[in-house]
CSV table of C-alpha atoms in Angstrom, one decimal:
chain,number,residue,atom,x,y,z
A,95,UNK,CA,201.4,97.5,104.8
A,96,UNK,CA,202.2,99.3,107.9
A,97,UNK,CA,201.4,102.7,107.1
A,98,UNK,CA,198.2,101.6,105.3
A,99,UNK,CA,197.3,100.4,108.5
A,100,UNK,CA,197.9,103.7,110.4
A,101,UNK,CA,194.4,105.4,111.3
A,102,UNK,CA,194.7,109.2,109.0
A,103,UNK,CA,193.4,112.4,110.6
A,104,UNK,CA,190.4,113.8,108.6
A,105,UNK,CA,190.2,116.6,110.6
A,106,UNK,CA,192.8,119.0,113.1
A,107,UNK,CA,191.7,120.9,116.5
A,108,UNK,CA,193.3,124.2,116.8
A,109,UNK,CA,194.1,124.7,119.7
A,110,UNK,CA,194.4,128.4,119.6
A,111,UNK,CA,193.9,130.4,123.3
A,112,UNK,CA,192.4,127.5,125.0
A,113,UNK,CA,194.6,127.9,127.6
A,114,UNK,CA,193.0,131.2,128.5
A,115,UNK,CA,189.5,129.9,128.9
A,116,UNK,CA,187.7,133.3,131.1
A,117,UNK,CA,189.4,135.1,128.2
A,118,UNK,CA,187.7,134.0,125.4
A,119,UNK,CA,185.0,136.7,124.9
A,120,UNK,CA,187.6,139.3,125.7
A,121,UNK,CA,190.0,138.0,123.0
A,122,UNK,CA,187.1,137.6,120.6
A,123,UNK,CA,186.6,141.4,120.7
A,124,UNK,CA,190.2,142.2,120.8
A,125,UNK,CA,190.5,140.5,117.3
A,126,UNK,CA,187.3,141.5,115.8
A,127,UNK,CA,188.1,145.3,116.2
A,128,UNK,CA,191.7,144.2,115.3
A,129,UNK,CA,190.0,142.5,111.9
A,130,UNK,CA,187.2,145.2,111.7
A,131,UNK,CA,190.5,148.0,112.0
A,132,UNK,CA,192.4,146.1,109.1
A,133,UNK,CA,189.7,145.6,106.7
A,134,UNK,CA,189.0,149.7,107.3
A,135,UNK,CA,192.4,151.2,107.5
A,136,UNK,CA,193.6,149.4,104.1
A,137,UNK,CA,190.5,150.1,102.6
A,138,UNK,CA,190.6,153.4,103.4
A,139,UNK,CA,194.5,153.4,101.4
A,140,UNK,CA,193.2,152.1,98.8
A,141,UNK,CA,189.7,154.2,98.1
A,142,UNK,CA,192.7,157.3,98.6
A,143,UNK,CA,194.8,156.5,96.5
A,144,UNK,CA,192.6,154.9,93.8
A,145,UNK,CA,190.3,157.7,93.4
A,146,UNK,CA,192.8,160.8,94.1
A,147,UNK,CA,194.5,162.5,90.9
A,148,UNK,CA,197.4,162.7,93.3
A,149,UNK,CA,198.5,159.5,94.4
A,150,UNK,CA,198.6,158.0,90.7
A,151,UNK,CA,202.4,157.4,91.3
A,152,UNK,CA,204.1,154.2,91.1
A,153,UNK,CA,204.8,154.8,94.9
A,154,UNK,CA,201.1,154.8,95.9
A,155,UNK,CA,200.4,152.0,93.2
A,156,UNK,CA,202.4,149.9,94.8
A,157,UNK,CA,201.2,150.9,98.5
A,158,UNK,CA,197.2,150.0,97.4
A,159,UNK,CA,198.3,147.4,96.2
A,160,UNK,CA,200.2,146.5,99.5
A,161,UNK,CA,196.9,147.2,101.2
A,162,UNK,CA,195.0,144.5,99.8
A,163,UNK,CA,197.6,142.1,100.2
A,164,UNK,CA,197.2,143.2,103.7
A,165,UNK,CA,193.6,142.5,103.8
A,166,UNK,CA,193.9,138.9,101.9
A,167,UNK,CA,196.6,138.2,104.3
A,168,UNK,CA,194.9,138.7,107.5
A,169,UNK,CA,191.4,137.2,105.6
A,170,UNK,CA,192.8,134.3,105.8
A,171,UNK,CA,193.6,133.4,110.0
A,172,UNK,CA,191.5,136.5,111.5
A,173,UNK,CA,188.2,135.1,110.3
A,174,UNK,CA,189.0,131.4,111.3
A,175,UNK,CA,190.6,132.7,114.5
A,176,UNK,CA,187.3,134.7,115.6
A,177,UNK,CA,185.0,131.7,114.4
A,178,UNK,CA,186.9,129.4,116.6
A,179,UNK,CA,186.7,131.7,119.7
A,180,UNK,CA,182.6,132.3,119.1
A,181,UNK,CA,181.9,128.7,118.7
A,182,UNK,CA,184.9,127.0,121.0
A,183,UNK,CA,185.4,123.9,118.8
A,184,UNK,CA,187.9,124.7,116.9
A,185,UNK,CA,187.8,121.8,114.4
A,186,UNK,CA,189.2,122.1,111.5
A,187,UNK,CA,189.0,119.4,108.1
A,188,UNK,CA,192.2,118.5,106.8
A,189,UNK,CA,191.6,119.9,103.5
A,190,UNK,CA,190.9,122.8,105.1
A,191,UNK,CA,193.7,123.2,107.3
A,192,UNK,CA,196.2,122.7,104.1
A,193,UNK,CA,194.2,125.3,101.7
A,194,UNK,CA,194.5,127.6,104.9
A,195,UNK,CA,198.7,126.9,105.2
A,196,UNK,CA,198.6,127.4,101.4
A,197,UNK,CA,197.3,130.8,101.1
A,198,UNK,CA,198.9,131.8,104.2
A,199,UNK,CA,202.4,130.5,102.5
A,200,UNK,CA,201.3,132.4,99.1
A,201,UNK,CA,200.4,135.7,100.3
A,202,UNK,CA,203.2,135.5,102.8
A,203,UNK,CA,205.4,135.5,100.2
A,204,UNK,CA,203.9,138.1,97.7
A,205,UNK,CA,204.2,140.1,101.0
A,206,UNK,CA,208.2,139.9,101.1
A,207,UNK,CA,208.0,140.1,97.3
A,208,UNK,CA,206.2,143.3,97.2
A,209,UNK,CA,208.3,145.0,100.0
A,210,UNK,CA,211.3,144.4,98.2
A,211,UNK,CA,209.6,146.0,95.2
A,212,UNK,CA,208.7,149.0,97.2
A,213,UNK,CA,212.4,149.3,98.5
A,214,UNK,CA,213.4,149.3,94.5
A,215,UNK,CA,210.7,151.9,93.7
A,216,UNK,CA,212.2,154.0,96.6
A,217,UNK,CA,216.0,153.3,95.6
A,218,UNK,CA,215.2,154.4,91.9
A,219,UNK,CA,213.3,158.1,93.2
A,220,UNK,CA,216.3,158.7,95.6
A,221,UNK,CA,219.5,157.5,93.9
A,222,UNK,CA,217.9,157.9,89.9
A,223,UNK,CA,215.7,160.9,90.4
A,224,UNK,CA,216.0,162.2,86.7
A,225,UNK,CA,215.4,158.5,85.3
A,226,UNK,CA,212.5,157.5,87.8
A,227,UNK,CA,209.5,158.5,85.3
A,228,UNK,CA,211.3,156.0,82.2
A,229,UNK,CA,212.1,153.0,84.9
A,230,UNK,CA,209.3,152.9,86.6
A,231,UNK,CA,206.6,153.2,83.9
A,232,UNK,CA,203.0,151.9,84.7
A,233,UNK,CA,203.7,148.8,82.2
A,234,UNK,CA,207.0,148.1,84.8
A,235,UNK,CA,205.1,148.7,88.1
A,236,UNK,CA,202.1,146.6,86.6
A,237,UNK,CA,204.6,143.7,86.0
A,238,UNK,CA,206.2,144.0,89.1
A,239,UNK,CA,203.6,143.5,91.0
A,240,UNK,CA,202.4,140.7,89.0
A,241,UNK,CA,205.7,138.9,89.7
A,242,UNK,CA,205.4,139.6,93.3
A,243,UNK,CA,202.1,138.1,93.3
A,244,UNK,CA,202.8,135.0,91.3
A,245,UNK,CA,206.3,133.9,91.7
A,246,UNK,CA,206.2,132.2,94.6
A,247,UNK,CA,202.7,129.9,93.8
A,248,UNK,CA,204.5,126.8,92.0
A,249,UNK,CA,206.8,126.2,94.8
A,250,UNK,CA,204.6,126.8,97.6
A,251,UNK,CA,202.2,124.7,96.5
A,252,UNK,CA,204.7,122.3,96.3
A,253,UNK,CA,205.4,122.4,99.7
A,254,UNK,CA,202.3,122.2,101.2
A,255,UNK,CA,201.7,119.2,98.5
A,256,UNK,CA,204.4,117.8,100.9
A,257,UNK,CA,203.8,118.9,104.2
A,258,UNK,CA,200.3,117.4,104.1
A,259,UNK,CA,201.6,114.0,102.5
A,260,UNK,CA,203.3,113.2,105.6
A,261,UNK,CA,201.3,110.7,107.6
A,262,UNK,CA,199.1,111.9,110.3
A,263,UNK,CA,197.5,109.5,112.5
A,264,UNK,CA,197.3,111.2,115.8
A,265,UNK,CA,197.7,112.8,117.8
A,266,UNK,CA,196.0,115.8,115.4
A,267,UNK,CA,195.8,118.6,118.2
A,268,UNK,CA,197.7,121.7,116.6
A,269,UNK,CA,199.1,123.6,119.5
A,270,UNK,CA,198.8,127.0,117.1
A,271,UNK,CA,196.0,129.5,115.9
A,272,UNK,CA,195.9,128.7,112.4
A,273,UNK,CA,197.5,125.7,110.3
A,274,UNK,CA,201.1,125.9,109.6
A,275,UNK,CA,204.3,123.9,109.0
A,276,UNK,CA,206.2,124.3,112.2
A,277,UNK,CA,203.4,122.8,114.5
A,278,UNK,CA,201.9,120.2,112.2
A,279,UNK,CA,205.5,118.4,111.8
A,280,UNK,CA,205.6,118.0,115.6
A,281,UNK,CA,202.2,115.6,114.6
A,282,UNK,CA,203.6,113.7,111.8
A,283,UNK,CA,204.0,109.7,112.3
A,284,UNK,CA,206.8,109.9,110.2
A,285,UNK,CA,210.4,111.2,110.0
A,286,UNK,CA,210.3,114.8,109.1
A,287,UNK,CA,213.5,116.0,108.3
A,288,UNK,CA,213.4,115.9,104.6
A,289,UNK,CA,210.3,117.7,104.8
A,290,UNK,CA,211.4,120.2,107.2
A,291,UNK,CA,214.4,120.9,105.0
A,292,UNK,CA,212.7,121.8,101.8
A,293,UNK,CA,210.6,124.3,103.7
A,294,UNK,CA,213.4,126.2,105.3
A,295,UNK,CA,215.3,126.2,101.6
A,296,UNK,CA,212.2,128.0,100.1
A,297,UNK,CA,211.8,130.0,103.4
A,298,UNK,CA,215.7,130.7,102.8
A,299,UNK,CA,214.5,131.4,99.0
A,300,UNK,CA,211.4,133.6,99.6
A,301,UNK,CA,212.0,135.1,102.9
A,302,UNK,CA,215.8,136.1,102.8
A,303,UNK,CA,216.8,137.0,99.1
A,304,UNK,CA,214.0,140.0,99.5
A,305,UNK,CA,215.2,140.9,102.6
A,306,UNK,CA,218.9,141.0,101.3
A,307,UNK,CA,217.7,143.4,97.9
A,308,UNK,CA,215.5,145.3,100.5
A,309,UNK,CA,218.7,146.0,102.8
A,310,UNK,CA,220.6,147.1,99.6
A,311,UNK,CA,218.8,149.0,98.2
A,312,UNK,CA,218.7,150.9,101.9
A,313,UNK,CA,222.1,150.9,101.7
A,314,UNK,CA,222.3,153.0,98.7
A,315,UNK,CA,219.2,155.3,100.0
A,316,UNK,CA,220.6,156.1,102.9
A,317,UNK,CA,224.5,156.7,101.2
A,318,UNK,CA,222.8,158.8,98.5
A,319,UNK,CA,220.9,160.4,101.3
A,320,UNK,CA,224.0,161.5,103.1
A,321,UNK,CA,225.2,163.2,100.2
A,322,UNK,CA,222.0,165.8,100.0
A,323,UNK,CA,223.7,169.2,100.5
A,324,UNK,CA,220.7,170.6,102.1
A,325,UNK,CA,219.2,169.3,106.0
A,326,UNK,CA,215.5,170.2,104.5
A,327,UNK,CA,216.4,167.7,101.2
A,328,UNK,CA,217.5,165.1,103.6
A,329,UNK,CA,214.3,165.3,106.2
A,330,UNK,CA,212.5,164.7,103.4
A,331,UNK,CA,213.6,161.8,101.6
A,332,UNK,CA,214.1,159.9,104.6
A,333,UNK,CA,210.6,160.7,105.4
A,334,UNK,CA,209.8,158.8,102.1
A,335,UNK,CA,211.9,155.8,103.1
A,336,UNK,CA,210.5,155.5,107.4
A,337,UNK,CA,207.1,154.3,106.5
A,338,UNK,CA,208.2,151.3,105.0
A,339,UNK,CA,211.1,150.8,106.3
A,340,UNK,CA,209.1,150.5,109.9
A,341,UNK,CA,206.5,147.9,108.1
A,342,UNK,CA,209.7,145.6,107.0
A,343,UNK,CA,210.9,145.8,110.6
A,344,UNK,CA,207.6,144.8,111.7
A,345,UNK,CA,207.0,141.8,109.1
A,346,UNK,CA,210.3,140.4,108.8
A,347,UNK,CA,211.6,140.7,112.3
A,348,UNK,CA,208.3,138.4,113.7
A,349,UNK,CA,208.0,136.3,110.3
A,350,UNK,CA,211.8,135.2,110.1
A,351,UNK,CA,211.9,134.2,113.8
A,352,UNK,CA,209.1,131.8,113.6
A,353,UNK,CA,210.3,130.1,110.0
A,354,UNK,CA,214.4,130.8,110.2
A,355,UNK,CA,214.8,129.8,114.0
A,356,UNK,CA,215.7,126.9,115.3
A,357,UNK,CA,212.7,124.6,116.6
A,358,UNK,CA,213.7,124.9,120.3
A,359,UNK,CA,214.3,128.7,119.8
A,360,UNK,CA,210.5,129.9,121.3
A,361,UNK,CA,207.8,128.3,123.1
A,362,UNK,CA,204.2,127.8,121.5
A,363,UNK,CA,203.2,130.6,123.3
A,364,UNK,CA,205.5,132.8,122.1
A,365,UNK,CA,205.6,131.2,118.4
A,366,UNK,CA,201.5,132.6,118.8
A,367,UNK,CA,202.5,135.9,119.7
A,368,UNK,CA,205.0,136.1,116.6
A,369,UNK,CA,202.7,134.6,114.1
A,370,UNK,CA,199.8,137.6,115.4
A,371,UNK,CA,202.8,140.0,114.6
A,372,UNK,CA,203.1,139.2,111.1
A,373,UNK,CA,199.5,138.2,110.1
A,374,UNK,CA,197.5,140.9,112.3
A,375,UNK,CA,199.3,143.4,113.8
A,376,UNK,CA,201.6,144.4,110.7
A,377,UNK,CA,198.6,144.6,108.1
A,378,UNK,CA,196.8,146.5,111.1
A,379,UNK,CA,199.3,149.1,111.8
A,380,UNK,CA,200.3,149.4,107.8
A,381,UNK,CA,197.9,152.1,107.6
A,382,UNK,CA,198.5,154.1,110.5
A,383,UNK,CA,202.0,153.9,109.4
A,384,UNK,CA,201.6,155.7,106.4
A,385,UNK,CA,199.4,158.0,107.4
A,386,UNK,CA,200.8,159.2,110.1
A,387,UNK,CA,204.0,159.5,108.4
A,388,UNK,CA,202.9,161.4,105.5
A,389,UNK,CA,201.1,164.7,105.0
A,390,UNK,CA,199.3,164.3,101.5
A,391,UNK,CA,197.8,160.8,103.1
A,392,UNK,CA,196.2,163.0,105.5
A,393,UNK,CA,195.3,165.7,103.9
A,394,UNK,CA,193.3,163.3,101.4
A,395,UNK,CA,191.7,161.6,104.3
A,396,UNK,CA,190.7,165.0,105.8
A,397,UNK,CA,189.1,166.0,102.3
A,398,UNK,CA,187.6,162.0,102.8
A,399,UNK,CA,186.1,162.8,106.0
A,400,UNK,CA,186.2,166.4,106.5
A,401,UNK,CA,183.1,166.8,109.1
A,402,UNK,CA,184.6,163.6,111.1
A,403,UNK,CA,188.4,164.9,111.3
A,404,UNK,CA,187.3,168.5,112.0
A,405,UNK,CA,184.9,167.7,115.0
């Protein structure tokens, strides 16, 4: 009786960089160029190593595919984010706000999914070298990335089934620039902790058993590594491994902060800055990463844009 009494949010006000209001235009360009460099640097990695003979490797099949993770990823607070700071009213339906958390849950997860895939694809060239081509077939690589992609949807929808169950009946301001569990719990007229619980299980789940396959499988690289007779033989196949390894750092140092830490751990303002880490700034620097770490990337995107690169 009593909670059918309770007034429900329809709708959530992101609060977003209000608190910066003669920054507004400013930050609106800062994360349109920041969206605009996404969408083109991924893009780029993916027209290259689509369309050139040379990158049909699992490696670069699994780094295009990366790329448009990347791009979904970002898709899905960048555009919100920029709409908000144009407009300044920042209202957003509840329905909305949860198929936002969703997809942000989803592809967060793929994201961890597909890095640890990456760090298998690596472990197999460096430590299997004479077996690579018969493990990692295209019918392998295809269903790995498939499993990345889908593993994780059940359970996550799951949860945000039950994060947006909760009762909300104001205050529905979301201290945070997009929809996501952390902040919307602090709203809930309800006890949380059950709730709470079950996400940091599937965060435990999603976020840490790709984490502890990607740092064993480094483990092996970098043993196997150690064993190259040559200095040449060992430049190179850690040059293979720094790319990603550098995007991991990026992705799960921010990402595992904000849903591993404890809730008095950071501020708002700083739980902002880690959650542009992992949704803008890693899928914007993913591409400079790997170019800029690897020769035939750049010599594609020379052959891309030869007039361009030249002048």
């Amino acid at each position: 009786m009593v909670e059918d009494n309770l007034t429900r949010v329809t709708e959530f006000i992101l609060l977003g960089f209000s608190d910066l209001p003669n920054l507004q235009g400013f930050l609106f360009g800062i994360f349109l160029v920041i969206y605009l460099s996404i969408l083109t640097g991924n893009g780029l990695l993916i027209v290259i190593t689509k369309t050139n003979p040379a990158f049909q490797t699992p490696m670069y099949f699994f780094l295009w595919n990366f790329s448009f993770l990347e791009i979904c990823y970002a898709s899905v607070t960048l555009p919100r984010m920029l709409a908000d700071l144009w407009t300044q009213k920042r209202i957003i339906s509840f329905v909305a706000c949860a198929v936002q958390a969703c997809f942000l849950y989803i592809l967060g997860v793929a994201e961890c999914l597909l890095l640890a895939v990456m760090a298998y694809d690596r472990y197999v060239a460096i430590c299997k070298p004479l077996f690579y081509p018969l493990i990692m077939n295209h019918k392998v690589c295809v269903q790995l990335v498939m499993v990345s992609w889908i593993t994780g949807v059940p359970i996550l929808i799951e949860e945000t089934y039950q994060t947006f169950s909760l009762n909300f009946c104001g205050p529905n301001i979301i201290n945070h620039i997009f929809c996501d569990a952390p902040p919307l719990f602090e709203l809930a007229c309800m006890d949380t902790y059950k709730v709470r619980i079950s996400v940091q299980v599937v965060a435990l789940l999603f976020i840490i058993t790709p984490f502890l396959l990607i740092l064993a499988s480094y483990i092996k690289i970098i043993t196997t590594i150690l064993k190259l007779p040559s200095t040449s033989g060992r430049s190179k196949a850690f040059s293979t491994c720094s790319s990603h390894l550098m995007v991991v750092c990026l992705f799960y140092g921010s990402g595992s902060t904000v849903y591993l830490g404890q809730k008095s751990s950071h501020s708002a303002t700083s739980g902002k800055v880690l959650a542009l880490f992992y949704t803008t700034v890693t899928p914007m620097f993913n591409p400079l990463i790997y170019s800029l770490r690897n020769k035939d990337v750049i010599a594609a995107l020379k052959k891309l844009f030869p007039k361009c690169l030249r002048s």
